Coordinates of N, CA and C in Angstrom, one line a residue:
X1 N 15.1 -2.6 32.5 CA 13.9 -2.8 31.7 C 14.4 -3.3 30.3
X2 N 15.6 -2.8 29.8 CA 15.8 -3.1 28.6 C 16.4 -4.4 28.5
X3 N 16.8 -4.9 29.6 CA 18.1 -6.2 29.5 C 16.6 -7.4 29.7
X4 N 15.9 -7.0 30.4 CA 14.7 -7.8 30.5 C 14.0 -7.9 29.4
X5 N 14.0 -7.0 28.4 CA 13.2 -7.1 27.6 C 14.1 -8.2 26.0
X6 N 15.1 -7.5 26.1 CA 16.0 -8.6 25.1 C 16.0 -9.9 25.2
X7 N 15.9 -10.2 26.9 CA 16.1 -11.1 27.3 C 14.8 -12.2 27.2
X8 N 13.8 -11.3 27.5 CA 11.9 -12.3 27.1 C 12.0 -12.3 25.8
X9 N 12.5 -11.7 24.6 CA 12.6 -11.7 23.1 C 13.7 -12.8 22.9
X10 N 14.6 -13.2 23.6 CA 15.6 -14.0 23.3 C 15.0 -15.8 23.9
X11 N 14.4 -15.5 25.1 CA 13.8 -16.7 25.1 C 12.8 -17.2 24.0
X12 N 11.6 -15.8 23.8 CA 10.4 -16.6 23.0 C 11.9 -17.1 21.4
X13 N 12.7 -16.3 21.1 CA 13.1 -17.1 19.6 C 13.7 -18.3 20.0
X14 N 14.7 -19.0 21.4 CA 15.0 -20.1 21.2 C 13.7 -20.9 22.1
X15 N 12.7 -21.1 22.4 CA 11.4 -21.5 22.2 C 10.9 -21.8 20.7
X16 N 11.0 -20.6 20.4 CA 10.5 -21.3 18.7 C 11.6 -21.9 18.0
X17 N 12.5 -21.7 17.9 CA 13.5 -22.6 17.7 C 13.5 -23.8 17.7
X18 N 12.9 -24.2 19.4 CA 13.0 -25.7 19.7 C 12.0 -25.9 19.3
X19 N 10.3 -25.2 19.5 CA 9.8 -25.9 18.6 C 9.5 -26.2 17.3
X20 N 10.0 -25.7 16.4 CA 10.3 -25.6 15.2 C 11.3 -26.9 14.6
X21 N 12.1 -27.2 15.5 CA 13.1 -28.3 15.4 C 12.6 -29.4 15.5
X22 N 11.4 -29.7 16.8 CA 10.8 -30.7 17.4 C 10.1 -31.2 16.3
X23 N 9.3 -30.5 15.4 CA 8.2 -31.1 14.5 C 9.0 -32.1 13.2
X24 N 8.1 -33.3 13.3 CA 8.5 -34.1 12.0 C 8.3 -33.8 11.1
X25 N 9.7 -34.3 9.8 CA 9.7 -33.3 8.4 C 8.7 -34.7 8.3
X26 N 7.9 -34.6 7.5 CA 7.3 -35.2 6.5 C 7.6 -35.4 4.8
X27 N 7.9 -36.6 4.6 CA 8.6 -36.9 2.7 C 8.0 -37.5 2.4
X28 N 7.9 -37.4 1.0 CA 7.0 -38.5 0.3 C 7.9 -39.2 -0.8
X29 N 8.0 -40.2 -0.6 CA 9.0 -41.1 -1.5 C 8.2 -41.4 -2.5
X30 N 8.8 -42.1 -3.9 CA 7.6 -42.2 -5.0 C 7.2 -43.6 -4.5
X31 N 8.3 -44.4 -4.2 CA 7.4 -45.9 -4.0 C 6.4 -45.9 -3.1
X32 N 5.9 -44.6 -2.0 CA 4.7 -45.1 -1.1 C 3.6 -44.2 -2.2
X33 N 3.6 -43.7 -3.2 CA 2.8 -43.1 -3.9 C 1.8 -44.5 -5.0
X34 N 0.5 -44.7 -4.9 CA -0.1 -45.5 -5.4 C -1.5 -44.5 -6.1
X35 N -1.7 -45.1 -7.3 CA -2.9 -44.6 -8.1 C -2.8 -45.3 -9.3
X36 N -3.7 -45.0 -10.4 CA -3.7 -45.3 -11.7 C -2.3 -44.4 -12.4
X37 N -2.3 -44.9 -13.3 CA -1.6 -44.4 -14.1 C -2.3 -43.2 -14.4
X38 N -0.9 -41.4 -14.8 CA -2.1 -40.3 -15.3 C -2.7 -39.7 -14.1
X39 N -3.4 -38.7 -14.4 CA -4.7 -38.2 -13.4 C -5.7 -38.6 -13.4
X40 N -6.6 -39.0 -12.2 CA -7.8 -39.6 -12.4 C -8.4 -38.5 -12.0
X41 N -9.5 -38.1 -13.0 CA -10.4 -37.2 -12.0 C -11.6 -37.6 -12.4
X42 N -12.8 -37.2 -11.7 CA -14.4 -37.2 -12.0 C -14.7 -37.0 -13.1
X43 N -14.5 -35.8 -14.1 CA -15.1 -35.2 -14.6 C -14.3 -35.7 -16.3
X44 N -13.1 -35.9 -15.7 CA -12.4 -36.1 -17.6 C -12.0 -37.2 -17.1
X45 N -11.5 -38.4 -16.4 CA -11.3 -39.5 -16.5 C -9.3 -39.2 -16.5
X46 N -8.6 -40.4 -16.8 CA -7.5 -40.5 -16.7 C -6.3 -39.4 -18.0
X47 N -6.2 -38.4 -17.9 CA -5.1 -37.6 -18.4 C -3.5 -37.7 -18.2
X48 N -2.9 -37.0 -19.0 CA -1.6 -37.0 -19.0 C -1.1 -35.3 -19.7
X49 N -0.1 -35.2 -19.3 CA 0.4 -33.3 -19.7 C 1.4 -33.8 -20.8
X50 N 1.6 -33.6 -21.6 CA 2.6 -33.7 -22.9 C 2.6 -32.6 -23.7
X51 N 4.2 -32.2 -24.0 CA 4.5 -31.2 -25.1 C 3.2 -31.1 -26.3
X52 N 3.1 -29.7 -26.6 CA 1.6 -29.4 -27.8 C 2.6 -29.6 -29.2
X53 N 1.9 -30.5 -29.8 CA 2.5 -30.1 -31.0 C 2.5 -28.9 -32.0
X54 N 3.2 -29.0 -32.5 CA 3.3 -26.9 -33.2 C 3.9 -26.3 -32.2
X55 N 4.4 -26.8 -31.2 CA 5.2 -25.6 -30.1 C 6.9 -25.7 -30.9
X56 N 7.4 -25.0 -30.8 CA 8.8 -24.6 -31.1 C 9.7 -25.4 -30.6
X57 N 10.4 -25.3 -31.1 CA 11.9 -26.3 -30.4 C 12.6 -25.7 -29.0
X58 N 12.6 -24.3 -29.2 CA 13.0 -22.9 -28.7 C 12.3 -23.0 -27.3
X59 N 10.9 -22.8 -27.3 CA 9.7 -22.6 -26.5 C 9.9 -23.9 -25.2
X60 N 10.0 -25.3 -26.2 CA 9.7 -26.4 -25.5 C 11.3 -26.7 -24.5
X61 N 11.7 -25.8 -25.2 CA 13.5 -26.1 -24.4 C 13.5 -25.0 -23.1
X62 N 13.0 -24.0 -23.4 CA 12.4 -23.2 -22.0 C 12.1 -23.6 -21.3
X63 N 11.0 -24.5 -21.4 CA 9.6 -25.4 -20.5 C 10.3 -26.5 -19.9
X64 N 10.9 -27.2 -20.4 CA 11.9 -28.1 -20.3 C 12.8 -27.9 -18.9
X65 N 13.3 -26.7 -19.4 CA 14.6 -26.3 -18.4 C 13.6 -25.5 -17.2
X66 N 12.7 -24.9 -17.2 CA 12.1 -24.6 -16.2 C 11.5 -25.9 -15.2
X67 N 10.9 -26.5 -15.9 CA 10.1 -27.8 -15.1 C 11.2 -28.5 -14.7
X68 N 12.7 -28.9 -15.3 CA 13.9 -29.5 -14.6 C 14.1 -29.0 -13.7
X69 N 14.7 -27.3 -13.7 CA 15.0 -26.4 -12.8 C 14.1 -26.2 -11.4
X70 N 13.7 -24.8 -11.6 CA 12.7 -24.3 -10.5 C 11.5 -24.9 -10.1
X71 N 10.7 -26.2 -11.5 CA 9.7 -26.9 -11.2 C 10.5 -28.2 -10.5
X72 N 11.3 -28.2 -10.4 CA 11.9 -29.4 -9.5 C 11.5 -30.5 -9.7
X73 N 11.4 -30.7 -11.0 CA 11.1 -32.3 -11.5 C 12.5 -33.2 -11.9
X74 N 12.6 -34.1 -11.3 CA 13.6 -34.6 -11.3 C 14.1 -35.6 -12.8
X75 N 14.7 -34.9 -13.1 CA 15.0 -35.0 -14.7 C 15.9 -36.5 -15.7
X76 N 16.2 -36.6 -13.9 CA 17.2 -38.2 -14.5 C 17.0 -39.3 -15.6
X77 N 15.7 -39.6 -15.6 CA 14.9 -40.5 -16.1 C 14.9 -40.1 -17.9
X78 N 15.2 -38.9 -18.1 CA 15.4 -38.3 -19.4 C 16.7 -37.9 -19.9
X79 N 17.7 -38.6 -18.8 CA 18.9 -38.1 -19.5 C 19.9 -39.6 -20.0
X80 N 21.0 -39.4 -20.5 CA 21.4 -40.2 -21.2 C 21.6 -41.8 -20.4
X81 N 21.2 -42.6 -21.0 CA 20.9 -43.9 -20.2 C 19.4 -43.9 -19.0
X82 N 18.9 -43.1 -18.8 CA 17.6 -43.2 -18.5 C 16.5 -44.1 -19.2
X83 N 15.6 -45.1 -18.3 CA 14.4 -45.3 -19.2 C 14.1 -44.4 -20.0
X84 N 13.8 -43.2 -19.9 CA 12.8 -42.4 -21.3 C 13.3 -41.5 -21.9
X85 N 15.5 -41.9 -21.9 CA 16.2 -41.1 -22.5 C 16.0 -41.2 -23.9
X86 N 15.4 -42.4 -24.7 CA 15.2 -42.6 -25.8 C 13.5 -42.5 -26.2
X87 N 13.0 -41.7 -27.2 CA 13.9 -41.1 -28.5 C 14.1 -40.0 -27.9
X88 N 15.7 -39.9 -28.3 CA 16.2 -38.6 -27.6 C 15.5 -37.2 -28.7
X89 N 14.5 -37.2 -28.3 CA 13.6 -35.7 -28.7 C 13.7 -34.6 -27.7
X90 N 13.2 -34.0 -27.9 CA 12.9 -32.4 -27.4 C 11.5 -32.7 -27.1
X91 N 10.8 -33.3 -27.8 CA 9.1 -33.1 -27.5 C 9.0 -34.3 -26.6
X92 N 10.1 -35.7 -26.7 CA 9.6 -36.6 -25.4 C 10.2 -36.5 -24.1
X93 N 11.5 -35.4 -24.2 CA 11.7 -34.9 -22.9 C 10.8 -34.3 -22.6
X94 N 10.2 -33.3 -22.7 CA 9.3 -32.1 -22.6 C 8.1 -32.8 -21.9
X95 N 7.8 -33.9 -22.9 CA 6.1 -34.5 -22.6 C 7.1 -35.1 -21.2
X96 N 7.8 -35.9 -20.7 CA 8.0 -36.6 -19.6 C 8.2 -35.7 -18.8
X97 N 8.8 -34.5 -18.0 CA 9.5 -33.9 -17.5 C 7.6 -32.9 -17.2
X98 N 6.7 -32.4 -18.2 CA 5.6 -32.0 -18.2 C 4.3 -32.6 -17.4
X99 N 4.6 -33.7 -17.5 CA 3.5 -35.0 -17.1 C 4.1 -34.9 -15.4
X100 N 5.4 -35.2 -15.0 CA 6.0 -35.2 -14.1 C 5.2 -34.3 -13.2
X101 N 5.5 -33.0 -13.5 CA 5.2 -31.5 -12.8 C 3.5 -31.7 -12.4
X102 N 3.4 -32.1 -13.8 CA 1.4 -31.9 -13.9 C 0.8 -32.8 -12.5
X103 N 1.5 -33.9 -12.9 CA 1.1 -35.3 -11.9 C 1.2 -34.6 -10.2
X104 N 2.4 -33.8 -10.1 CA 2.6 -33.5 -8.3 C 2.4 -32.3 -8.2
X105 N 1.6 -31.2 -9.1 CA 1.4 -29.8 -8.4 C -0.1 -29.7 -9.2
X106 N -0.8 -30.9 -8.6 CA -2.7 -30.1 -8.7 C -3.2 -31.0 -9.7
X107 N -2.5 -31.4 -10.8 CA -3.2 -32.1 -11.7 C -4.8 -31.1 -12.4
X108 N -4.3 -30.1 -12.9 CA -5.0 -29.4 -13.2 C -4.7 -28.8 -14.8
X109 N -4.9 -27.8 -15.1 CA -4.5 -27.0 -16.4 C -3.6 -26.2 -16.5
X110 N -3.8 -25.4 -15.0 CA -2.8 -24.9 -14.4 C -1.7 -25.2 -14.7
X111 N -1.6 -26.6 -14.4 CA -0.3 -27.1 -14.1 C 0.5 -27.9 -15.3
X112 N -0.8 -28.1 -16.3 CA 0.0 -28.2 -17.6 C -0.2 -27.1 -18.7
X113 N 0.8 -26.0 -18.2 CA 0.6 -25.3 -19.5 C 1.8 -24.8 -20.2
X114 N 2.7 -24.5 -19.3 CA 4.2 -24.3 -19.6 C 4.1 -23.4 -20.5
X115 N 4.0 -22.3 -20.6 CA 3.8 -21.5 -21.8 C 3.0 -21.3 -22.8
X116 N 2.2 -22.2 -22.9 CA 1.4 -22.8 -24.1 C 2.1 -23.6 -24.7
X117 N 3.0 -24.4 -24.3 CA 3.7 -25.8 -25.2 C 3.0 -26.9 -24.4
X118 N 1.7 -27.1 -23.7 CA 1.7 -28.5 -23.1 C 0.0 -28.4 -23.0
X119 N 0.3 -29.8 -22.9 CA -1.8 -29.8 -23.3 C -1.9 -31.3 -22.9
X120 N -3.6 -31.1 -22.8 CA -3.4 -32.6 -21.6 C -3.8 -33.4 -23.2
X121 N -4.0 -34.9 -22.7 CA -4.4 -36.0 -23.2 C -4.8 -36.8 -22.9
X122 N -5.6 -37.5 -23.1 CA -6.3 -39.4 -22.7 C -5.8 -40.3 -22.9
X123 N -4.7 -40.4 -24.1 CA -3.7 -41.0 -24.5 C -2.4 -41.3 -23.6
X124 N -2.5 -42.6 -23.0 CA -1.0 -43.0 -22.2 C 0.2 -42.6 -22.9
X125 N 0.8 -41.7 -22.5 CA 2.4 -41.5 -23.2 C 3.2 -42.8 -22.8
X126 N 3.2 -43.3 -22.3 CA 4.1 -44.4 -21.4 C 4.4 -45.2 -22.7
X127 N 5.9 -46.1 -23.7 CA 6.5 -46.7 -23.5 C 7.6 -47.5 -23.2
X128 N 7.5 -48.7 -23.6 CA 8.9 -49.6 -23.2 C 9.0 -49.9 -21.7
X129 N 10.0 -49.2 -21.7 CA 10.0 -49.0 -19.7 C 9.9 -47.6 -19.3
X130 N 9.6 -46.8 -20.5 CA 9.6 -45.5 -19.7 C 7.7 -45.6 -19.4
X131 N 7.7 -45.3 -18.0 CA 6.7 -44.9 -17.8 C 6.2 -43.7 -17.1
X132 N 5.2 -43.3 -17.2 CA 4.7 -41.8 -17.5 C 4.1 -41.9 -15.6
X133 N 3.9 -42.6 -15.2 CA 2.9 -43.0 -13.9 C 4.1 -42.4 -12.8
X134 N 3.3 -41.7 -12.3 CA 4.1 -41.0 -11.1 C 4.8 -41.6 -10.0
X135 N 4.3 -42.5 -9.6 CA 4.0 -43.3 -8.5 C 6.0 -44.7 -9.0
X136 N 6.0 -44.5 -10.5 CA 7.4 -45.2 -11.2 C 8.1 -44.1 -11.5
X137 N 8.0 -42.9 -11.5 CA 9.3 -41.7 -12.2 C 9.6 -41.1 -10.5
X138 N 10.6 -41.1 -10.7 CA 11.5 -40.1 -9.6 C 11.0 -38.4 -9.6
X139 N 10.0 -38.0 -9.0 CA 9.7 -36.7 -10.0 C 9.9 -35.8 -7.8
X140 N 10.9 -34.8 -8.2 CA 11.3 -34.3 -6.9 C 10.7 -33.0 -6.6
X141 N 9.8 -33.1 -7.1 CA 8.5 -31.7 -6.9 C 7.8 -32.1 -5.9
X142 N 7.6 -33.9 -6.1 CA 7.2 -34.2 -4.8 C 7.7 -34.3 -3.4
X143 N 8.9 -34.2 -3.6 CA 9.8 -33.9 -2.8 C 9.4 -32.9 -1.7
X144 N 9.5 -33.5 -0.3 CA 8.6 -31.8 0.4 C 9.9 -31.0 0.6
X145 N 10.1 -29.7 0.6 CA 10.4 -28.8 0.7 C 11.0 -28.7 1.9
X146 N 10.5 -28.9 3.1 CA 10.4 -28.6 4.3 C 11.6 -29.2 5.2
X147 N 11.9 -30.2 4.3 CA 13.4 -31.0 5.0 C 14.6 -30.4 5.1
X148 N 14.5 -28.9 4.2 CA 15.7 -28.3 4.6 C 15.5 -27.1 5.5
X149 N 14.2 -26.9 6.0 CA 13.7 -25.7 6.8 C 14.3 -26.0 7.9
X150 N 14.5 -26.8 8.6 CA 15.1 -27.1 10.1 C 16.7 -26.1 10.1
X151 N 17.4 -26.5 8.9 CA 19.0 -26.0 9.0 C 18.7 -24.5 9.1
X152 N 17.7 -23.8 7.7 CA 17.9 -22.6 7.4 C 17.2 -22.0 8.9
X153 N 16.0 -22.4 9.5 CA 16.0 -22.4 10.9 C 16.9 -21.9 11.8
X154 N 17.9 -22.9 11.6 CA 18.4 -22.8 13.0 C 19.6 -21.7 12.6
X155 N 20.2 -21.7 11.5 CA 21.4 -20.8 11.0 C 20.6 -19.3 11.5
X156 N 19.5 -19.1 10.9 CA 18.9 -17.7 10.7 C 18.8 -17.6 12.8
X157 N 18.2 -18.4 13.1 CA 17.9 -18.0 15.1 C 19.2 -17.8 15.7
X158 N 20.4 -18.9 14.8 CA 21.8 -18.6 15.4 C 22.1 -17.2 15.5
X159 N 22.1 -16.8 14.1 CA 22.6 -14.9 13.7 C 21.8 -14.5 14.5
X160 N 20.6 -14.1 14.4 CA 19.6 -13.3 15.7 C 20.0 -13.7 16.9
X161 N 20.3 -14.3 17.0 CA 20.3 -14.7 18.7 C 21.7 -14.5 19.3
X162 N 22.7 -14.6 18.5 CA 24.4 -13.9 18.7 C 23.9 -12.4 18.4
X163 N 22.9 -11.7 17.9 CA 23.0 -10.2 17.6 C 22.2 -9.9 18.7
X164 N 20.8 -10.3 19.3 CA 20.6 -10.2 20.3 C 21.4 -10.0 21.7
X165 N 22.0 -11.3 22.0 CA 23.1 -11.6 22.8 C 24.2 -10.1 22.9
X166 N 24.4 -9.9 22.1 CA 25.6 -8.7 21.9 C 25.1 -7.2 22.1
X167 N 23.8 -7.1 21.4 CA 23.3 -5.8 21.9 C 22.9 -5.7 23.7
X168 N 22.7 -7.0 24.0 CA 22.0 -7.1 25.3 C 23.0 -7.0 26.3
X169 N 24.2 -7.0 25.8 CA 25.6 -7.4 27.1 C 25.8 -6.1 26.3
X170 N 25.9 -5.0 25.4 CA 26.2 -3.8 25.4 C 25.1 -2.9 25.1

């Protein structure tokens, strides 16, 4: 009874396994991304998230390194030799790197607040060639996530399924 039972527990995980493997990752590249420049919404029209002024040097270097980091905005675009590396500020990394985040997770308030160092605008930040438009910045928030679920997948069913296997043959 017991060898049967490991054994229907060991099929349903490489079942879900395979299907879990089977399904298409889905990505979103920036070039198939098309809109206006900004957020368009109903109710306020076209915005942008930019560093608040009166925020701290301190504060905005936080928000910065968070929205590069764990917000997974992809920060290239603001580092040296990047379109919007110049003026090399603290407040126009901040605004670029903020706008980025704002633009791919909701376009909301929520999503520009960073602490209280960021506040929307109607005003285009965009320019030269740096531009603010999502659909032109490399921003890897949009990035789906999910393209690395297959490996961590299959590593995690590997271990279970060798600890399975071992308890079930002893």
């Amino acid at each position: 009874m017991r060898t049967q039972f490991w054994g229907f527990l060991l099929f349903l995980l490489l079942l879900n396994f395979f299907c879990q493997a089977a399904r298409p990752v889905m990505t979103i590249r920036s070039e198939s991304l098309v809109g206006p420049q900004g957020n368009t919404t109903f109710l306020e029209g076209t915005t942008w998230c930019v560093a608040r002024p009166g925020a701290s040097q301190a504060e905005l270097q936080r928000a910065l390194d968070w929205a590069c980091g764990i917000g997974r905005v992809d920060c290239t675009v603001i580092e040296r030799h990047g379109d919007c590396y110049e003026p090399d500020t603290i407040v126009s990394h901040a605004s670029f790197a903020f706008n980025a985040y704002y633009q791919t997770n909701g376009n909301n308030r929520i999503a520009c607040y960073f602490g209280g160092t960021a506040t929307l605008t109607k005003i285009n930040p965009s320019y030269g060639k740096c531009s603010y438009d999502v659909s032109k910045s490399e921003v890897s928030a949009a990035r789906s996530l999910s393209k690395d679920k297959p490996r961590w997948l299959m590593l995690m069913y590997l271990y279970i399924g060798i600890v399975l296997l071992i308890s079930w043959r002893g």
